[in-house]
mmCIF file of C-alpha atoms in Angstrom:
data_model
loop_
_atom_site.group_PDB
_atom_site.id
_atom_site.type_symbol
_atom_site.label_atom_id
_atom_site.label_comp_id
_atom_site.label_asym_id
_atom_site.label_seq_id
_atom_site.Cartn_x
_atom_site.Cartn_y
_atom_site.Cartn_z
ATOM 1 C CA MET A 46 -74.768 -20.958 56.346
ATOM 2 C CA PRO A 47 -71.056 -19.995 56.148
ATOM 3 C CA SER A 48 -70.061 -16.498 57.215
ATOM 4 C CA ASN A 49 -69.187 -13.830 54.679
ATOM 5 C CA ASP A 50 -65.592 -13.775 55.960
ATOM 6 C CA SER A 51 -65.277 -17.507 55.335
ATOM 7 C CA HIS A 52 -66.649 -17.131 51.803
ATOM 8 C CA ASP A 53 -64.299 -14.200 51.097
ATOM 9 C CA SER A 54 -61.302 -16.197 52.380
ATOM 10 C CA GLN A 55 -62.195 -19.106 50.105
ATOM 11 C CA LEU A 56 -62.534 -16.740 47.155
ATOM 12 C CA LEU A 57 -59.148 -15.126 47.868
ATOM 13 C CA ARG A 58 -57.476 -18.548 48.096
ATOM 14 C CA HIS A 59 -59.187 -19.611 44.850
ATOM 15 C CA TYR A 60 -57.693 -16.712 42.892
ATOM 16 C CA ALA A 61 -54.308 -16.814 44.658
ATOM 17 C CA GLN A 62 -53.822 -20.445 43.576
ATOM 18 C CA PHE A 63 -53.473 -19.373 39.926
ATOM 19 C CA PHE A 64 -50.298 -17.444 40.801
ATOM 20 C CA PRO A 65 -48.956 -19.246 43.893
ATOM 21 C CA ASN A 66 -45.555 -17.521 43.816
ATOM 22 C CA VAL A 67 -46.950 -14.007 43.342
ATOM 23 C CA LEU A 68 -50.298 -13.778 45.157
ATOM 24 C CA PHE A 69 -50.803 -14.559 48.818
ATOM 25 C CA THR A 70 -53.721 -14.367 51.232
ATOM 26 C CA SER A 71 -51.719 -13.281 54.288
ATOM 27 C CA GLU A 72 -48.508 -11.489 55.135
ATOM 28 C CA GLU A 73 -47.258 -14.583 56.978
ATOM 29 C CA GLU A 74 -47.685 -16.663 53.819
ATOM 30 C CA MET A 75 -45.748 -14.105 51.758
ATOM 31 C CA GLU A 76 -42.934 -13.806 54.331
ATOM 32 C CA LYS A 77 -42.509 -17.585 54.432
ATOM 33 C CA TYR A 78 -42.196 -17.616 50.637
ATOM 34 C CA CYS A 79 -39.646 -14.743 50.728
ATOM 35 C CA GLN A 80 -37.439 -16.578 53.211
ATOM 36 C CA GLU A 81 -37.243 -19.535 50.834
ATOM 37 C CA ALA A 82 -37.051 -17.556 47.551
ATOM 38 C CA ARG A 83 -34.073 -18.299 45.321
ATOM 39 C CA PRO A 84 -33.006 -16.430 42.148
ATOM 40 C CA ASP A 85 -33.872 -19.395 39.900
ATOM 41 C CA ALA A 86 -37.373 -19.584 41.405
ATOM 42 C CA VAL A 87 -37.845 -15.838 40.949
ATOM 43 C CA ARG A 88 -36.722 -16.107 37.308
ATOM 44 C CA LYS A 89 -39.338 -18.797 36.652
ATOM 45 C CA VAL A 90 -42.139 -16.764 38.273
ATOM 46 C CA LEU A 91 -41.299 -13.683 36.213
ATOM 47 C CA ASP A 92 -41.126 -15.795 33.029
ATOM 48 C CA LEU A 93 -38.146 -13.836 31.716
ATOM 49 C CA PRO A 94 -36.891 -14.362 28.154
ATOM 50 C CA GLU A 95 -33.708 -16.409 27.784
ATOM 51 C CA GLY A 96 -30.666 -14.326 28.664
ATOM 52 C CA GLU A 97 -32.587 -11.543 30.420
ATOM 53 C CA GLU A 98 -31.459 -10.892 33.973
ATOM 54 C CA VAL A 99 -33.754 -10.822 36.986
ATOM 55 C CA PRO A 100 -34.474 -7.123 37.743
ATOM 56 C CA GLU A 101 -32.220 -5.715 40.458
ATOM 57 C CA ASP A 102 -35.158 -4.578 42.622
ATOM 58 C CA VAL A 103 -36.409 -8.155 42.785
ATOM 59 C CA MET A 104 -33.050 -9.485 43.917
ATOM 60 C CA LYS A 105 -32.759 -6.789 46.604
ATOM 61 C CA ASP A 106 -36.290 -7.381 47.845
ATOM 62 C CA PRO A 107 -38.188 -10.491 46.709
ATOM 63 C CA ARG A 108 -41.399 -8.708 47.774
ATOM 64 C CA ALA A 109 -41.066 -6.275 44.830
ATOM 65 C CA HIS A 110 -43.551 -8.155 42.647
ATOM 66 C CA LEU A 111 -45.604 -9.937 45.314
ATOM 67 C CA TYR A 112 -49.122 -9.059 46.426
ATOM 68 C CA ILE A 113 -51.394 -9.934 49.328
ATOM 69 C CA LEU A 114 -55.069 -10.197 48.349
ATOM 70 C CA MET A 115 -57.208 -8.454 50.983
ATOM 71 C CA HIS A 116 -60.825 -8.459 49.797
ATOM 72 C CA ILE A 117 -62.956 -8.525 46.675
ATOM 73 C CA VAL A 118 -64.122 -5.268 45.116
ATOM 74 C CA GLY A 119 -66.355 -6.816 42.469
ATOM 75 C CA ARG A 120 -66.690 -9.588 39.953
ATOM 76 C CA ASN A 121 -68.765 -10.867 37.059
ATOM 77 C CA ALA A 122 -68.568 -13.891 34.768
ATOM 78 C CA THR A 123 -65.211 -12.936 33.226
ATOM 79 C CA THR A 124 -63.555 -10.450 35.592
ATOM 80 C CA ALA A 125 -62.763 -10.105 39.287
ATOM 81 C CA ALA A 126 -61.086 -7.228 41.118
ATOM 82 C CA PHE A 127 -59.499 -7.303 44.561
ATOM 83 C CA VAL A 128 -57.935 -4.778 46.889
ATOM 84 C CA ALA A 129 -54.416 -6.041 47.517
ATOM 85 C CA LEU A 130 -51.274 -4.850 49.265
ATOM 86 C CA ARG A 131 -48.067 -4.595 47.282
ATOM 87 C CA GLY A 132 -45.482 -6.646 49.151
ATOM 88 C CA SER A 133 -42.600 -4.190 48.857
ATOM 89 C CA ASP A 134 -44.251 -1.144 50.434
ATOM 90 C CA LYS A 135 -47.745 -2.237 51.558
ATOM 91 C CA GLN A 136 -49.347 0.229 49.130
ATOM 92 C CA LYS A 137 -52.980 -0.545 48.351
ATOM 93 C CA VAL A 138 -53.527 -1.624 44.761
ATOM 94 C CA VAL A 139 -56.257 -3.306 42.769
ATOM 95 C CA ALA A 140 -55.529 -6.751 41.355
ATOM 96 C CA LYS A 141 -57.728 -7.412 38.334
ATOM 97 C CA PHE A 142 -58.285 -10.902 36.937
ATOM 98 C CA ILE A 143 -59.643 -11.380 33.423
ATOM 99 C CA MET A 144 -60.751 -14.711 31.963
ATOM 100 C CA LEU A 145 -59.286 -15.012 28.494
ATOM 101 C CA ASN A 146 -61.644 -17.257 26.590
ATOM 102 C CA ASP A 147 -60.399 -16.494 23.096
ATOM 103 C CA GLU A 148 -57.700 -14.628 21.186
ATOM 104 C CA LYS A 149 -59.893 -11.526 20.771
ATOM 105 C CA GLN A 150 -60.196 -11.165 24.550
ATOM 106 C CA ALA A 151 -56.468 -11.823 24.976
ATOM 107 C CA ALA A 152 -55.625 -9.123 22.412
ATOM 108 C CA TYR A 153 -57.932 -6.642 24.164
ATOM 109 C CA ALA A 154 -56.372 -7.428 27.555
ATOM 110 C CA ARG A 155 -52.858 -7.010 26.116
ATOM 111 C CA SER A 156 -53.787 -3.646 24.586
ATOM 112 C CA GLU A 157 -55.234 -2.466 27.921
ATOM 113 C CA VAL A 158 -52.044 -3.529 29.727
ATOM 114 C CA HIS A 159 -49.825 -1.774 27.144
ATOM 115 C CA CYS A 160 -51.871 1.443 27.364
ATOM 116 C CA LEU A 161 -51.779 1.510 31.161
ATOM 117 C CA ALA A 162 -48.061 0.699 31.241
ATOM 118 C CA ALA A 163 -47.346 3.610 28.870
ATOM 119 C CA CYS A 164 -49.363 6.163 30.890
ATOM 120 C CA ASP A 165 -47.917 8.397 33.564
ATOM 121 C CA HIS A 166 -50.705 10.774 34.564
ATOM 122 C CA PHE A 167 -52.196 11.605 37.964
ATOM 123 C CA GLY A 168 -55.716 10.957 36.664
ATOM 124 C CA ILE A 169 -54.993 7.496 35.259
ATOM 125 C CA VAL A 170 -54.302 4.454 37.384
ATOM 126 C CA LYS A 171 -50.714 3.238 37.332
ATOM 127 C CA HIS A 172 -49.844 -0.226 36.045
ATOM 128 C CA TYR A 173 -47.365 -2.252 38.115
ATOM 129 C CA ASP A 174 -47.316 -5.846 36.899
ATOM 130 C CA ASP A 175 -49.172 -8.213 34.629
ATOM 131 C CA LEU A 176 -49.000 -11.969 34.603
ATOM 132 C CA LYS A 177 -50.542 -14.760 32.624
ATOM 133 C CA SER A 178 -51.321 -18.254 33.831
ATOM 134 C CA GLU A 179 -51.329 -21.130 31.375
ATOM 135 C CA ASP A 180 -53.930 -22.895 33.509
ATOM 136 C CA LYS A 181 -57.033 -23.011 31.294
ATOM 137 C CA ALA A 182 -59.198 -22.196 34.310
ATOM 138 C CA ALA A 183 -56.921 -19.342 35.308
ATOM 139 C CA THR A 184 -56.990 -15.707 34.404
ATOM 140 C CA ASN A 185 -54.795 -12.909 33.227
ATOM 141 C CA HIS A 186 -53.842 -10.773 36.174
ATOM 142 C CA GLY A 187 -53.049 -7.106 36.109
ATOM 143 C CA VAL A 188 -52.145 -5.118 39.177
ATOM 144 C CA ARG A 189 -53.118 -1.498 39.112
ATOM 145 C CA GLN A 190 -52.654 1.286 41.588
ATOM 146 C CA TRP A 191 -55.633 1.871 43.800
ATOM 147 C CA ARG A 192 -56.663 5.478 44.377
ATOM 148 C CA ARG A 193 -59.161 6.846 46.834
ATOM 149 C CA SER A 194 -61.588 9.360 45.416
#
């Protein structure tokens, strides 16, 4: 029977593959990507509207919107949550994946993201990034600040 660590590593790689230029399973993997990152590649990853410039923080430090998945916190049929490290400052965050099976779920996920992004309160988790993969097997990904209780 495979070890728990082996299973966790496979699970991390499975989720990281949906966002290969944003999520990594090790710091070495992320650093290799950063050394090769180019502005046009960064623009594509961020999926910026035509004419919008790549944010200055991203150009100064390509790690600004990159995350290293560390371990799973929990999951069910439609959602998975992982402790991750934000690439720019190694702050612990939670990366949440949501399967979007229909437009109703997508609308709910968008409303959750908009609410979190608008909040700035010590008692409410902070929203950093959200991404969407067009891969039908993939998930919407939101990165939230992780707080210890």
